[in-house]
Short mmCIF file of C-alpha atoms in Angstrom, two decimals:
data_model
loop_
_atom_site.label_atom_id
_atom_site.label_comp_id
_atom_site.label_asym_id
_atom_site.label_seq_id
_atom_site.Cartn_x
_atom_site.Cartn_y
_atom_site.Cartn_z
CA UNK A 1 21.81 -61.09 34.68
CA UNK A 2 23.24 -57.70 34.01
CA UNK A 3 26.97 -57.58 33.23
CA UNK A 4 29.61 -55.13 32.09
CA UNK A 5 32.61 -55.98 29.92
CA UNK A 6 35.73 -53.90 29.58
CA UNK A 7 37.80 -55.27 26.76
CA UNK A 8 41.14 -53.76 27.60
CA UNK A 9 42.78 -55.04 30.74
CA UNK A 10 45.92 -52.90 30.54
CA UNK A 11 46.58 -50.03 28.16
CA UNK A 12 50.00 -48.42 27.87
CA UNK A 13 50.30 -45.07 26.10
CA UNK A 14 52.75 -42.26 25.69
CA UNK A 15 51.77 -38.74 26.67
CA UNK A 16 49.73 -36.94 24.01
CA UNK A 17 48.44 -40.21 22.53
CA UNK A 18 44.71 -40.61 22.07
CA UNK A 19 42.75 -42.95 24.31
CA UNK A 20 39.70 -45.11 23.79
CA UNK A 21 38.59 -47.64 26.39
CA UNK A 22 35.84 -50.04 25.46
CA UNK A 23 32.80 -50.85 27.57
CA UNK A 24 29.85 -53.05 26.69
CA UNK A 25 26.92 -54.01 28.85
CA UNK A 26 24.27 -56.66 28.66
CA UNK A 27 20.87 -55.35 29.55
CA UNK A 28 18.04 -54.69 27.17
CA UNK A 29 16.19 -51.99 29.06
CA UNK A 30 16.94 -48.42 29.95
CA UNK A 31 20.23 -48.00 31.70
CA UNK A 32 22.28 -45.36 33.43
CA UNK A 33 25.97 -45.50 32.49
CA UNK A 34 29.03 -44.29 34.33
CA UNK A 35 32.78 -44.14 34.16
CA UNK A 36 34.68 -43.96 37.42
CA UNK A 37 38.42 -43.43 37.85
CA UNK A 38 40.63 -44.67 40.68
CA UNK A 39 44.02 -42.95 40.92
CA UNK A 40 46.78 -44.92 42.64
CA UNK A 41 46.00 -45.29 46.32
CA UNK A 42 42.78 -43.29 46.10
CA UNK A 43 39.06 -43.92 46.11
CA UNK A 44 36.80 -44.02 43.09
CA UNK A 45 35.73 -40.73 41.60
CA UNK A 46 33.04 -40.09 39.02
CA UNK A 47 34.44 -39.14 35.61
CA UNK A 48 31.17 -38.83 33.73
CA UNK A 49 27.67 -40.23 33.48
CA UNK A 50 24.90 -40.77 30.97
CA UNK A 51 21.24 -40.80 31.89
CA UNK A 52 19.44 -39.62 28.77
CA UNK A 53 19.61 -37.08 25.95
CA UNK A 54 22.76 -36.36 23.95
CA UNK A 55 24.64 -39.68 23.68
CA UNK A 56 27.98 -37.88 23.72
CA UNK A 57 28.72 -36.86 27.28
CA UNK A 58 31.61 -34.81 28.52
CA UNK A 59 33.21 -35.34 31.88
CA UNK A 60 36.02 -33.93 33.92
CA UNK A 61 39.65 -33.62 32.82
CA UNK A 62 38.86 -33.68 29.10
CA UNK A 63 37.24 -37.13 29.05
CA UNK A 64 34.15 -37.91 27.04
CA UNK A 65 32.10 -41.00 26.35
CA UNK A 66 29.64 -41.99 23.68
CA UNK A 67 26.56 -44.10 24.30
CA UNK A 68 25.68 -46.25 21.31
CA UNK A 69 22.45 -47.99 22.18
CA UNK A 70 22.49 -50.37 19.22
CA UNK A 71 25.90 -51.65 20.25
CA UNK A 72 25.22 -51.63 24.01
CA UNK A 73 28.43 -49.65 24.32
CA UNK A 74 29.70 -46.69 26.31
CA UNK A 75 33.31 -46.15 25.28
CA UNK A 76 35.53 -43.64 27.03
CA UNK A 77 37.76 -41.31 25.03
CA UNK A 78 40.35 -38.63 25.50
CA UNK A 79 42.13 -36.98 22.57
CA UNK A 80 45.46 -36.46 24.35
CA UNK A 81 46.40 -38.26 27.56
CA UNK A 82 48.69 -36.95 30.24
CA UNK A 83 50.97 -38.74 32.68
CA UNK A 84 48.52 -37.79 35.45
CA UNK A 85 45.81 -39.89 33.75
CA UNK A 86 47.57 -43.04 34.93
CA UNK A 87 44.85 -44.84 36.88
CA UNK A 88 42.27 -47.61 36.90
CA UNK A 89 39.16 -46.88 34.88
CA UNK A 90 35.86 -48.58 35.65
CA UNK A 91 32.76 -48.64 33.53
CA UNK A 92 29.53 -49.16 35.49
CA UNK A 93 25.90 -49.73 34.64
CA UNK A 94 22.68 -49.48 36.56
CA UNK A 95 19.38 -50.49 35.07
CA UNK A 96 16.40 -48.35 35.90
CA UNK A 97 14.54 -51.26 37.43
CA UNK A 98 16.58 -50.52 40.48
CA UNK A 99 19.60 -52.63 41.20
CA UNK A 100 23.03 -51.81 42.46
CA UNK A 101 25.67 -50.27 40.28
CA UNK A 102 27.47 -53.11 38.46
CA UNK A 103 31.10 -52.52 37.59
CA UNK A 104 33.30 -53.87 34.84
CA UNK A 105 36.61 -55.43 35.80
CA UNK A 106 38.47 -52.23 35.14
CA UNK A 107 41.20 -51.11 32.75
CA UNK A 108 44.61 -50.09 33.96
CA UNK A 109 45.93 -47.10 32.03
CA UNK A 110 49.66 -46.42 32.23
CA UNK A 111 50.89 -43.21 30.60
CA UNK A 112 54.61 -42.67 30.16
CA UNK A 113 56.06 -39.18 29.97
CA UNK B 1 34.94 -32.16 55.27
CA UNK B 2 34.92 -35.79 54.12
CA UNK B 3 31.66 -36.85 52.49
CA UNK B 4 31.98 -40.62 53.02
CA UNK B 5 34.42 -41.66 55.69
CA UNK B 6 35.52 -45.16 56.59
CA UNK B 7 37.51 -46.42 59.54
CA UNK B 8 39.94 -47.98 59.82
CA UNK B 9 41.85 -47.30 56.64
CA UNK B 10 44.11 -50.29 57.20
CA UNK B 11 43.37 -53.42 59.20
CA UNK B 12 45.76 -56.35 59.64
CA UNK B 13 44.47 -59.31 61.60
CA UNK B 14 44.79 -63.05 62.08
CA UNK B 15 42.56 -65.72 60.60
CA UNK B 16 39.62 -66.55 62.80
CA UNK B 17 39.32 -63.10 64.34
CA UNK B 18 36.21 -60.90 64.19
CA UNK B 19 36.54 -57.33 62.93
CA UNK B 20 34.37 -54.36 62.01
CA UNK B 21 34.67 -51.55 59.51
CA UNK B 22 32.65 -48.40 60.05
CA UNK B 23 31.23 -46.02 57.47
CA UNK B 24 29.58 -42.66 57.86
CA UNK B 25 28.28 -40.21 55.27
CA UNK B 26 27.42 -36.56 55.84
CA UNK B 27 25.74 -35.99 52.48
CA UNK B 28 22.20 -36.57 53.69
CA UNK B 29 21.91 -39.57 51.36
CA UNK B 30 19.34 -42.28 51.98
CA UNK B 31 21.19 -45.22 50.41
CA UNK B 32 24.50 -46.76 51.40
CA UNK B 33 26.54 -49.63 49.98
CA UNK B 34 29.46 -51.92 50.67
CA UNK B 35 31.63 -53.00 47.76
CA UNK B 36 34.57 -55.42 47.87
CA UNK B 37 37.58 -54.83 45.62
CA UNK B 38 39.74 -57.91 45.22
CA UNK B 39 43.44 -58.15 44.38
CA UNK B 40 42.61 -57.89 40.67
CA UNK B 41 40.79 -54.61 41.30
CA UNK B 42 37.38 -56.14 40.56
CA UNK B 43 34.58 -54.29 42.40
CA UNK B 44 31.63 -56.32 43.55
CA UNK B 45 28.52 -55.17 45.39
CA UNK B 46 28.00 -56.85 48.73
CA UNK B 47 25.16 -55.01 50.46
CA UNK B 48 22.98 -51.99 50.11
CA UNK B 49 20.72 -50.27 52.62
CA UNK B 50 18.07 -47.69 51.88
CA UNK B 51 16.97 -45.70 54.91
CA UNK B 52 18.23 -48.41 57.26
CA UNK B 53 16.52 -51.22 55.37
CA UNK B 54 18.48 -53.94 53.59
CA UNK B 55 17.70 -53.86 49.85
CA UNK B 56 20.61 -55.74 48.33
CA UNK B 57 22.27 -58.79 49.77
CA UNK B 58 24.48 -60.43 47.19
CA UNK B 59 25.95 -63.90 47.52
CA UNK B 60 28.12 -63.11 50.51
CA UNK B 61 29.02 -65.58 53.29
CA UNK B 62 26.89 -65.07 56.37
CA UNK B 63 30.09 -64.32 58.28
CA UNK B 64 29.57 -60.82 56.86
CA UNK B 65 26.87 -58.87 58.64
CA UNK B 66 26.04 -55.26 57.80
CA UNK B 67 24.38 -53.01 60.34
CA UNK B 68 22.79 -49.64 59.74
CA UNK B 69 21.91 -47.89 63.01
CA UNK B 70 20.71 -44.86 61.07
CA UNK B 71 20.74 -43.78 57.46
CA UNK B 72 24.07 -41.97 57.84
CA UNK B 73 25.92 -45.07 59.02
CA UNK B 74 26.53 -48.50 57.55
CA UNK B 75 28.95 -50.74 59.37
CA UNK B 76 30.35 -54.08 58.26
CA UNK B 77 31.13 -56.80 60.75
CA UNK B 78 33.08 -59.87 59.69
CA UNK B 79 33.24 -63.00 61.83
CA UNK B 80 35.84 -65.76 61.65
CA UNK B 81 38.03 -64.00 59.13
CA UNK B 82 39.56 -66.09 56.33
CA UNK B 83 42.53 -65.46 54.06
CA UNK B 84 40.17 -64.87 51.13
CA UNK B 85 38.58 -61.95 52.93
CA UNK B 86 41.71 -59.90 52.29
CA UNK B 87 40.61 -57.05 50.04
CA UNK B 88 39.81 -53.38 49.99
CA UNK B 89 36.28 -52.68 51.18
CA UNK B 90 34.63 -49.54 49.86
CA UNK B 91 31.64 -47.86 51.37
CA UNK B 92 29.51 -45.66 49.12
CA UNK B 93 26.32 -43.66 49.29
CA UNK B 94 23.77 -42.26 46.87
CA UNK B 95 20.95 -39.79 47.21
CA UNK B 96 18.35 -42.53 47.19
CA UNK B 97 17.45 -45.83 45.64
CA UNK B 98 15.72 -44.15 42.74
CA UNK B 99 14.59 -46.96 40.46
CA UNK B 100 13.23 -45.63 37.23
CA UNK B 101 14.76 -42.21 37.66
CA UNK B 102 17.76 -41.06 35.69
CA UNK B 103 18.79 -38.58 38.27
CA UNK B 104 21.56 -37.85 40.67
CA UNK B 105 20.05 -40.56 42.82
CA UNK B 106 22.10 -43.01 40.83
CA UNK B 107 25.46 -41.33 41.37
CA UNK B 108 27.56 -43.05 44.01
CA UNK B 109 30.03 -41.24 46.21
CA UNK B 110 32.74 -43.53 47.52
CA UNK B 111 34.79 -43.56 50.67
CA UNK B 112 38.56 -43.92 50.61
CA UNK B 113 38.45 -47.67 51.25
CA UNK B 114 39.52 -49.95 54.07
CA UNK B 115 42.32 -52.36 53.24
CA UNK B 116 41.85 -55.59 55.18
CA UNK B 117 44.75 -58.03 55.35
CA UNK B 118 44.14 -61.42 56.92
CA UNK B 119 47.28 -63.35 57.91
#
């Protein structure tokens, strides 16, 4: 069965620090990959997505993610975090055979000013 | 103009009661979903409908019954509520089911969530 692993449960950073959140998935076929963000008390919003092409994708608010097929990974990065980036971050995968979007367990990012 | 709207936003009820959560989307999407987010923030798919037809039914107690009167609406009815049903329930929609297509069909738009508390 398809699954998604997010290695970091809770990440605490100071403003201006660099961020990398890990995401690995287990599915051998073609996948679509996503990162969603959930700000405190809000609904999930799409940060970025990868379907095909350039494995380095850029999203909103300065986030980017790199798809490394050989490692089954889709790590999220941001060079310099801000206090307003404090949120839950969810990696999600959907295989092109047509199933629902499967989410990782999420990473809580806390940024102190 | 809210794209995916859920009502109610908060619901507090006693064990054993029956309750419903409603979801409507005005995006013209064909596919709608219910996800459950537990106290540890884990999001799990419950159901999905494509054009009013059930296409995903995960391992969910049969006390949960989704209903889709039309493709813009997907309601969730829960019978005989239990303490473990306390969670935030998110409705979502996507353009279509789109297997095999790496297109916007796969992008989900979420509602604001409905926080259910069972006492």
